[in-house]
Short mmCIF file of C-alpha atoms in Angstrom, two decimals:
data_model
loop_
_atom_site.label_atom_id
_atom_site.label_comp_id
_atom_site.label_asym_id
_atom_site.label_seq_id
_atom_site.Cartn_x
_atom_site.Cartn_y
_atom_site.Cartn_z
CA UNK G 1 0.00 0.00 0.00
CA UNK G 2 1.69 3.23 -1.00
CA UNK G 3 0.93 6.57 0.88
CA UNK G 4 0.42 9.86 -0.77
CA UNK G 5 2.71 13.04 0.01
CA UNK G 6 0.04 14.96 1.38
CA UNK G 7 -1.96 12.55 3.14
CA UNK G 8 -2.45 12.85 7.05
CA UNK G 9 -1.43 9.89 7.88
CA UNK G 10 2.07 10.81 6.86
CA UNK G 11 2.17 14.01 8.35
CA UNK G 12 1.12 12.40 11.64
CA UNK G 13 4.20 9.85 11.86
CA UNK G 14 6.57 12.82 10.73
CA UNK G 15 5.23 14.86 14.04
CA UNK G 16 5.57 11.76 15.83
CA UNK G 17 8.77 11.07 14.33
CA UNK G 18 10.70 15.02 15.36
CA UNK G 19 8.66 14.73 18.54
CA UNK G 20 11.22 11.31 19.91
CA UNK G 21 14.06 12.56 18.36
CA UNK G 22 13.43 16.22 20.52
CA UNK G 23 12.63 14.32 23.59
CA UNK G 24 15.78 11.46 23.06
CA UNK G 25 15.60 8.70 25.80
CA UNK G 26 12.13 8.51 28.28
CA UNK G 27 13.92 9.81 31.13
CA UNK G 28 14.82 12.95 29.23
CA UNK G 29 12.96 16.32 28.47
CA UNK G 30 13.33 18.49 25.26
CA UNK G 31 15.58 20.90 28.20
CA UNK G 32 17.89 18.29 28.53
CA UNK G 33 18.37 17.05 25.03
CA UNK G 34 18.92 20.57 23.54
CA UNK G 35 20.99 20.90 26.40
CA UNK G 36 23.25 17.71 25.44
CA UNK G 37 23.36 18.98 21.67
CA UNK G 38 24.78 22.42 22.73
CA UNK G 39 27.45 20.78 24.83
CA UNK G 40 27.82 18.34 22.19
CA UNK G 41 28.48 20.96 19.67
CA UNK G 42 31.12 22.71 21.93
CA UNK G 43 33.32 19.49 22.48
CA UNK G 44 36.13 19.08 25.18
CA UNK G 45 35.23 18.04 28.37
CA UNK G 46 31.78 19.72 28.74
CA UNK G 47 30.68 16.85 26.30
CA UNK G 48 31.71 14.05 27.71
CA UNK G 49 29.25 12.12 29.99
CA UNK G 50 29.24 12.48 33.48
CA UNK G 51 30.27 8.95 35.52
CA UNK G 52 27.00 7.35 37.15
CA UNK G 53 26.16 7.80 41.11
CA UNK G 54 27.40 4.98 42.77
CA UNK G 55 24.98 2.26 43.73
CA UNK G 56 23.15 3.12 40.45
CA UNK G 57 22.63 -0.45 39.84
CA UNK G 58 22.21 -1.96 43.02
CA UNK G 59 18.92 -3.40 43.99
CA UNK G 60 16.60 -1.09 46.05
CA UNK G 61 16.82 -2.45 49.98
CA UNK G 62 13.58 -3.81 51.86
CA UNK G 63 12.57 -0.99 53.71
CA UNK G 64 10.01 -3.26 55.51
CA UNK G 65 13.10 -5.49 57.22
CA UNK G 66 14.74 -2.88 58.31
CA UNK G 67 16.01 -2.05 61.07
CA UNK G 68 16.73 -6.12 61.28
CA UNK G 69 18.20 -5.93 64.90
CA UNK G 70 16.08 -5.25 68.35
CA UNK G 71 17.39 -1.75 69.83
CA UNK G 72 19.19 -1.26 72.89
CA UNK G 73 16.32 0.22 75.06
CA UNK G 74 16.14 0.68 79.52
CA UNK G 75 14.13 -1.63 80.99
CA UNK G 76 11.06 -0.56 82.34
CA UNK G 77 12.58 -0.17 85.76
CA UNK G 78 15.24 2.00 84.28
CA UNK G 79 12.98 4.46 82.21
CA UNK G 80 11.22 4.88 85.52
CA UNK G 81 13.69 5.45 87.36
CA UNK G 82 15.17 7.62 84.94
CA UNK G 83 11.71 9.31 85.07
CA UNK G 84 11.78 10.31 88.62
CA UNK G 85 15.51 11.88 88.71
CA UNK G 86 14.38 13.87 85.98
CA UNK G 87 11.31 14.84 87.90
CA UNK G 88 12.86 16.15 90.81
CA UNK G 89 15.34 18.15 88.26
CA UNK G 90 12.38 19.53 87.09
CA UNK G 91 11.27 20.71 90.73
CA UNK G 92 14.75 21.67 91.33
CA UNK G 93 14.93 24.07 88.61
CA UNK G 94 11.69 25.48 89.79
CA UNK G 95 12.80 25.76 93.39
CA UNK G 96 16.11 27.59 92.55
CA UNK G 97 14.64 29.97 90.13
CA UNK G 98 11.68 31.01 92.81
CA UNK G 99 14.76 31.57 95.31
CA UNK G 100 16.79 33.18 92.82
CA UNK G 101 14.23 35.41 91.85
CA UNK G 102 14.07 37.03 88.54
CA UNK G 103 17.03 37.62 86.08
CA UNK G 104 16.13 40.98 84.53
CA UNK G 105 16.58 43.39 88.48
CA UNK G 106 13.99 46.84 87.93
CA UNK G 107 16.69 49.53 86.87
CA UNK G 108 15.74 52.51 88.20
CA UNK G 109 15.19 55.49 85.77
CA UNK G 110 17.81 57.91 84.90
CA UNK G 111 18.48 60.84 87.15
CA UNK G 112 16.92 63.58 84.58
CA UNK G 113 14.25 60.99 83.43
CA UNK G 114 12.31 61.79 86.75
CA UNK G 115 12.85 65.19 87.52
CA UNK G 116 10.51 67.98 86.77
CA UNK G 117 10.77 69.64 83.50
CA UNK G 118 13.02 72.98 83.05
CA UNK G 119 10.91 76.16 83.36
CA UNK G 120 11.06 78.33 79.86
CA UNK G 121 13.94 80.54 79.74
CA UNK G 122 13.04 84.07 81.08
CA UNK G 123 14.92 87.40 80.75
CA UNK G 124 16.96 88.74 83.70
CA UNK G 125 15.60 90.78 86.28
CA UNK G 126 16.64 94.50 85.89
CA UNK G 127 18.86 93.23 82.76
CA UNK G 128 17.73 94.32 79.02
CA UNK G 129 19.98 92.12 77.20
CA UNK G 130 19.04 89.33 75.87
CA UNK G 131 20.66 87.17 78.12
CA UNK G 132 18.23 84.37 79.70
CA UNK G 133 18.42 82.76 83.68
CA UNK G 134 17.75 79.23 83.92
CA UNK G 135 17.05 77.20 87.12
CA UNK G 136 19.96 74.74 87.64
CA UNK G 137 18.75 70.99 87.63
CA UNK G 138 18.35 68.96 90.66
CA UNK G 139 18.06 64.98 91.43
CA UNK G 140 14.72 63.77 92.71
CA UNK G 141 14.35 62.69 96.36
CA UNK G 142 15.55 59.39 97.22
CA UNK G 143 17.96 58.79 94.19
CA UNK G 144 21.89 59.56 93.86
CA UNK G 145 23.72 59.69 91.04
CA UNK G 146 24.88 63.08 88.81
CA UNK G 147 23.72 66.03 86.66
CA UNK G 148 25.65 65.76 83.73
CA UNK G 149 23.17 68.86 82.17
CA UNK G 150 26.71 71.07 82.37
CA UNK G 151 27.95 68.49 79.47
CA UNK G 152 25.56 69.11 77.06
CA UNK G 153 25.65 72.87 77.81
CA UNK G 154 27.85 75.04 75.24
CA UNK G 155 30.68 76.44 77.32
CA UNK G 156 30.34 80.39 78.82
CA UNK G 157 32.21 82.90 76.76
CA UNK G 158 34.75 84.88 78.97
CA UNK G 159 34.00 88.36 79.52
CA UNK G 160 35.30 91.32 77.36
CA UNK G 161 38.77 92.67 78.67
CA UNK G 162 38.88 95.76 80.37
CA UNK G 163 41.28 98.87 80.85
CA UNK G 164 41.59 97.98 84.60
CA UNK G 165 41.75 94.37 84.45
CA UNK G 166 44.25 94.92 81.83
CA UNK G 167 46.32 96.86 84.46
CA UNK G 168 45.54 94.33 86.90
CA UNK G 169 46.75 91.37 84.90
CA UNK G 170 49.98 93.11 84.05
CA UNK G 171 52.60 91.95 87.09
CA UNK G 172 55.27 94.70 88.57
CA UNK G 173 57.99 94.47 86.92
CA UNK G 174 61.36 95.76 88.43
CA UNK G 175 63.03 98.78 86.42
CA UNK G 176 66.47 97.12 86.30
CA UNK G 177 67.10 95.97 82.41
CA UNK G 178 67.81 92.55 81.31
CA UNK G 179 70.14 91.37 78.53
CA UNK G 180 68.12 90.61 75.90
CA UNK G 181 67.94 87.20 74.52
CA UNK G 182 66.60 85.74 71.49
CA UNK G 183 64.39 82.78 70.82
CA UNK G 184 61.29 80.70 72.40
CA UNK G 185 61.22 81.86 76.21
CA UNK G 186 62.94 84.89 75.40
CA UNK G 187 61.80 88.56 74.17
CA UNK G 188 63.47 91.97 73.56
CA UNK G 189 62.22 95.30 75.56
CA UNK G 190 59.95 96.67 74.23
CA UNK G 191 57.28 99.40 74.55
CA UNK G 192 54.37 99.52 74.59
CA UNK G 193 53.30 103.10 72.26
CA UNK G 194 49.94 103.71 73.66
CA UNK G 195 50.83 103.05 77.78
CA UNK G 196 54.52 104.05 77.61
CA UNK G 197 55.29 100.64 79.83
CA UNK G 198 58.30 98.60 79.51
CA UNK G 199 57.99 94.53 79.73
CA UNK G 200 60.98 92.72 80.80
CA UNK G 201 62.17 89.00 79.92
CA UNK G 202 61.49 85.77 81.93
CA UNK G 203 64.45 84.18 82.25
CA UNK G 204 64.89 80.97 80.17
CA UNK G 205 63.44 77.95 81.21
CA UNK G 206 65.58 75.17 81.57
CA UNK G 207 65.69 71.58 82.27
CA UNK G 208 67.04 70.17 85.95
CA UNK G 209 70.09 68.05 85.34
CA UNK G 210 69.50 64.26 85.49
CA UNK G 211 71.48 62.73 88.17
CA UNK G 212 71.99 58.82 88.40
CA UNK G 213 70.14 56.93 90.76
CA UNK G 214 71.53 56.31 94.08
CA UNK G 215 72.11 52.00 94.83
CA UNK G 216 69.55 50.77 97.07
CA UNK G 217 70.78 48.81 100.23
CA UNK G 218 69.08 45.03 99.96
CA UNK G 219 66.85 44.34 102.17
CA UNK G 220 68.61 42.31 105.72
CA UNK G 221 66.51 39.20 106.13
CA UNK G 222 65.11 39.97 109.63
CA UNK G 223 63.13 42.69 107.93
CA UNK G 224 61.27 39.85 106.16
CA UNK G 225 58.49 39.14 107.45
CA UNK G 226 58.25 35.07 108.52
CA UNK G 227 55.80 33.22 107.03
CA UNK G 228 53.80 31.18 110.17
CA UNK G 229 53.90 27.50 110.06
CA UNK G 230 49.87 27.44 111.10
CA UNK G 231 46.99 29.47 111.08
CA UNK G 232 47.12 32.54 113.67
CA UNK G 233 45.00 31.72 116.75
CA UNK G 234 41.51 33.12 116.98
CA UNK G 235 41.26 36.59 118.42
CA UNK G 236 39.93 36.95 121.92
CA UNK G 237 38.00 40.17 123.20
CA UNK G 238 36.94 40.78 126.50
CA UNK G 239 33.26 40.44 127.75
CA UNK G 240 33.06 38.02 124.45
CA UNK G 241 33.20 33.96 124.59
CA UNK G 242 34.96 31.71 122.16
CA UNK G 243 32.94 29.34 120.09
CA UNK G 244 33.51 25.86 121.00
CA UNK G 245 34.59 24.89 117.76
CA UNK G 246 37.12 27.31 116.86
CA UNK G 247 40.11 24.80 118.16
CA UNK G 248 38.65 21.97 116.29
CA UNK G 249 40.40 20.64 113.09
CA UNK G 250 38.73 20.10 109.71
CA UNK G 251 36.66 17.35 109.02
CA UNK G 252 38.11 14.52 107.94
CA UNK G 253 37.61 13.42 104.58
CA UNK G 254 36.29 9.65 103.71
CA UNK G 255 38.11 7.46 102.96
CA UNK G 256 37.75 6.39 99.17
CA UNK G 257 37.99 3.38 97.42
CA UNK G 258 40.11 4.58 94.54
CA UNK G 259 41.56 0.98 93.41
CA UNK G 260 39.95 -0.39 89.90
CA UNK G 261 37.66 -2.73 90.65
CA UNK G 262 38.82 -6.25 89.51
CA UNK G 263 37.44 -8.37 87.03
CA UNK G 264 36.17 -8.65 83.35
CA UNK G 265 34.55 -5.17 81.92
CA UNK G 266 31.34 -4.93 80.71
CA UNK G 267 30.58 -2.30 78.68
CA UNK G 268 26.91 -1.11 79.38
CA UNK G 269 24.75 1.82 77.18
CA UNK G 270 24.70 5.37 79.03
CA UNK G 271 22.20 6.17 81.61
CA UNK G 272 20.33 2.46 80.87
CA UNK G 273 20.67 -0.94 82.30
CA UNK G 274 21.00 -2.75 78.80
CA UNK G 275 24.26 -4.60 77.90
CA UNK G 276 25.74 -2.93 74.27
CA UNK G 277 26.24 -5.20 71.59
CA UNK G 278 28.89 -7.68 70.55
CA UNK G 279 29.78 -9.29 74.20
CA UNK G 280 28.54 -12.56 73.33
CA UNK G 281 32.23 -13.61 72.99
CA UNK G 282 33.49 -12.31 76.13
CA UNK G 283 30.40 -14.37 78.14
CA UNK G 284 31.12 -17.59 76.29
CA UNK G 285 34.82 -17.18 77.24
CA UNK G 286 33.82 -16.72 81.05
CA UNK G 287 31.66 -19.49 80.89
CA UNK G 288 33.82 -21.91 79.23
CA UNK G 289 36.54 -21.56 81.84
CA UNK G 290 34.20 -21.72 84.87
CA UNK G 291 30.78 -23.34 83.73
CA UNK G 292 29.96 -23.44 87.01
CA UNK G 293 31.15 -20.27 88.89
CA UNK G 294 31.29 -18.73 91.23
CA UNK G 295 30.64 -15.32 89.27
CA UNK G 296 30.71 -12.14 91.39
CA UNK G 297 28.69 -9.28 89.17
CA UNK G 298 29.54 -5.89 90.52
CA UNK G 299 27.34 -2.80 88.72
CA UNK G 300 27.89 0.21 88.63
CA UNK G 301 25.07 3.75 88.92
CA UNK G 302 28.07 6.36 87.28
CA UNK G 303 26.97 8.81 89.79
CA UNK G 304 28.45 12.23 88.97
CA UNK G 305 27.85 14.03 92.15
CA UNK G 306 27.88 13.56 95.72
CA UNK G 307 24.91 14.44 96.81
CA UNK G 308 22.72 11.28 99.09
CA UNK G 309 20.09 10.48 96.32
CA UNK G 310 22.31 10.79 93.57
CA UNK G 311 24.27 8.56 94.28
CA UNK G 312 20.84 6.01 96.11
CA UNK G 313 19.64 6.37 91.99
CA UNK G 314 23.38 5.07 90.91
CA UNK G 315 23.40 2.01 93.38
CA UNK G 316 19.91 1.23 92.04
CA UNK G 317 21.44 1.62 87.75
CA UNK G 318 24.10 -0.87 89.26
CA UNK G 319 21.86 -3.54 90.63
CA UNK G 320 19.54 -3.27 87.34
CA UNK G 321 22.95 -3.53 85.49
CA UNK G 322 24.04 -6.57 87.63
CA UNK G 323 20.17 -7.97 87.08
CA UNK G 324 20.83 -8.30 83.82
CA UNK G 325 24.17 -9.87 83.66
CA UNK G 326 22.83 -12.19 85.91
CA UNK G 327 20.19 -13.08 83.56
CA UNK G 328 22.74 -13.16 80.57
CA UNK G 329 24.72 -15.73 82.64
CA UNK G 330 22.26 -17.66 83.75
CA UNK G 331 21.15 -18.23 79.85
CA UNK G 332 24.48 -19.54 79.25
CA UNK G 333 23.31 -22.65 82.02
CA UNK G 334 25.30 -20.87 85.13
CA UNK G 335 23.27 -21.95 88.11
CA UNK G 336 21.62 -18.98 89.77
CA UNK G 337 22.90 -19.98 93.02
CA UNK G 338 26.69 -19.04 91.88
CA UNK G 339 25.88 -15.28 90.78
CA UNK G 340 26.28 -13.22 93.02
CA UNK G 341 25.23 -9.05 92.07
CA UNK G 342 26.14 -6.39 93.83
CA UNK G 343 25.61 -2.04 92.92
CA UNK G 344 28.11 0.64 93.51
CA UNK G 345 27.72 4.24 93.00
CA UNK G 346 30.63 5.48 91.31
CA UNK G 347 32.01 3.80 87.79
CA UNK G 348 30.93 3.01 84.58
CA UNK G 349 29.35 -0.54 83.29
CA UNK G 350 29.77 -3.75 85.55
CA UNK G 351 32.54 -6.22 86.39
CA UNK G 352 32.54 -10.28 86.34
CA UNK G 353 34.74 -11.84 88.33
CA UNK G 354 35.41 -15.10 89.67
CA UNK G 355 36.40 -14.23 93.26
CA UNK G 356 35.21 -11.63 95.89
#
């Protein structure tokens, strides 16, 4: 069957025909093929292809198997427990602001903030000029601080010289004549043509001559003061009595137990009584060389502080630690009756050992 030039049929597979070759592959748009042409047409390394992500062609994972492993979660006597310390932080917090009282204190106004306005300037009494008289500021009652209006004030112009302050500035000068000398703090007589006075030189002013600094003596060492080998005793007034304690020494401090605890670690997660992940090797060890104990569990609460319930909450983490190594043990057929748990306040995970 042959098809005519014109016929529509033709026309159609020619549209059909520029539309693929515009759009190129199905996971292109006419955008990105013109774009590929253009950087076809200017060569180098614009054209060549770009390397593919990596994992392109890797098959997509199950998302419904994953995550694959149970997560380390507190038991439920842990997340309680870790419920109430966080509850009394709470109250805490709310205790110590109320005593505390507010961060922002009520600053008091500035010193000019409260005072009464200045009156309007007015002209002086029994003066023409245009001068005015203002009333000078004053602090309200029951503040202190300053009036810093005389800052912002321009500064008072000096008053015009006068023939008798003129005369009055001028000191007596004796009639003897001086050499005259020539330069800065010098000055030739001369006279003055409407006063007929004569003005005589200052002597130069001249530097004191630098002498060297005498040696100092050192110091003899029973002008030392001696350093006392104990505290200085208490004072003692008359008519006053002495506290009881104020001879006693300073408490004494306890006694810690800073030896490391012996044993195997066990590495526990933070602020929970779960075991981590990937021990299983380090129980089947311990329970291959003694299948039958005895196994002394020791937990420890990683109390950081020493206040009384702190560190009650970290001997309770311990035991819940020890609980559960216990339980880990006695999966691997250790009899019950040869674990023996015990919960300290201070250190981190637990310890298995075979001896007390």
């Amino acid at each position: 069957m042959a098809f005519q030039s014109g016929s529509p049929f033709r026309s159609g597979v020619l549209v059909a025909a520029g539309v693929l070759c515009l759009t190129g592959c199905s996971h292109k748009d006419p955008v990105d093929t013109t774009l590929g042409w253009m950087q076809h047409m200017r060569g180098g390394v614009i054209a060549s292809q770009r390397p593919p992500p990596p994992g392109i062609y890797d098959p997509y994972p199950h998302v419904g198997l994953t995550p694959t492993t149970t997560p380390d979660i507190p038991s439920p006597q842990a997340r309680a427990l870790i419920t109430q310390q966080m509850i009394r932080d709470r109250n805490l917090m709310y205790r110590t602001v109320a005593a505390n009282g507010t961060l922002m204190p009520e600053i008091p106004p500035p010193p000019g903030a409260a005072a009464a306005p200045k009156p309007a300037a007015t002209p002086q009494a029994g003066n023409g000029s245009g001068t005015t008289a203002t009333q000078p500021a004053t602090l309200p009652e029951g503040t202190a601080g300053a009036i810093m209006d005389a800052a912002d004030a321009p500064p008072p112009q000096p008053p015009p010289p006068t023939a008798a302050a003129d005369k009055l500035s001028k000191p007596a000068l004796p009639s003897t004549s001086a050499p005259s000398t020539g330069g800065l703090f010098g000055a030739d007589k001369k006279k003055d043509a409407g006063k007929g006075e004569t003005e005589v030189a200052m002597p130069e002013i001249g530097m004191p001559d630098v002498k060297t600094t005498a040696q100092t003596p050192p110091t003899p060492a029973s002008a030392i003061p001696q350093i006392p080998s104990g505290p200085p005793a208490p004072p003692s007034f008359p008519g006053f009595n002495i506290p009881s304690d104020a001879y006693l020494p300073d408490a004494v401090r306890p006694n810690y137990d800073l030896s490391d605890a012996k044993g195997t670690a066990i590495h526990c997660v933070p602020q929970s009584d779960q075991i981590s992940s990937g021990q299983d090797d380090t129980f089947a060890k311990l329970v291959t060389k003694t299948p039958h104990g005895p196994f002394y569990v020791r937990g420890f609460g990683s109390a950081a502080s020493l206040d009384a319930q702190a560190q009650a909450d970290a001997v309770q983490l311990g035991l819940l630690r020890a609980q559960n190594i216990a339980k880990k043990l006695i999966d691997l057929k250790v009899p019950a009756s040869a674990i023996h748990i015990r919960g300290d306040a201070f250190g981190m995970g637990a310890r298995i050992a075979t001896t007390p």
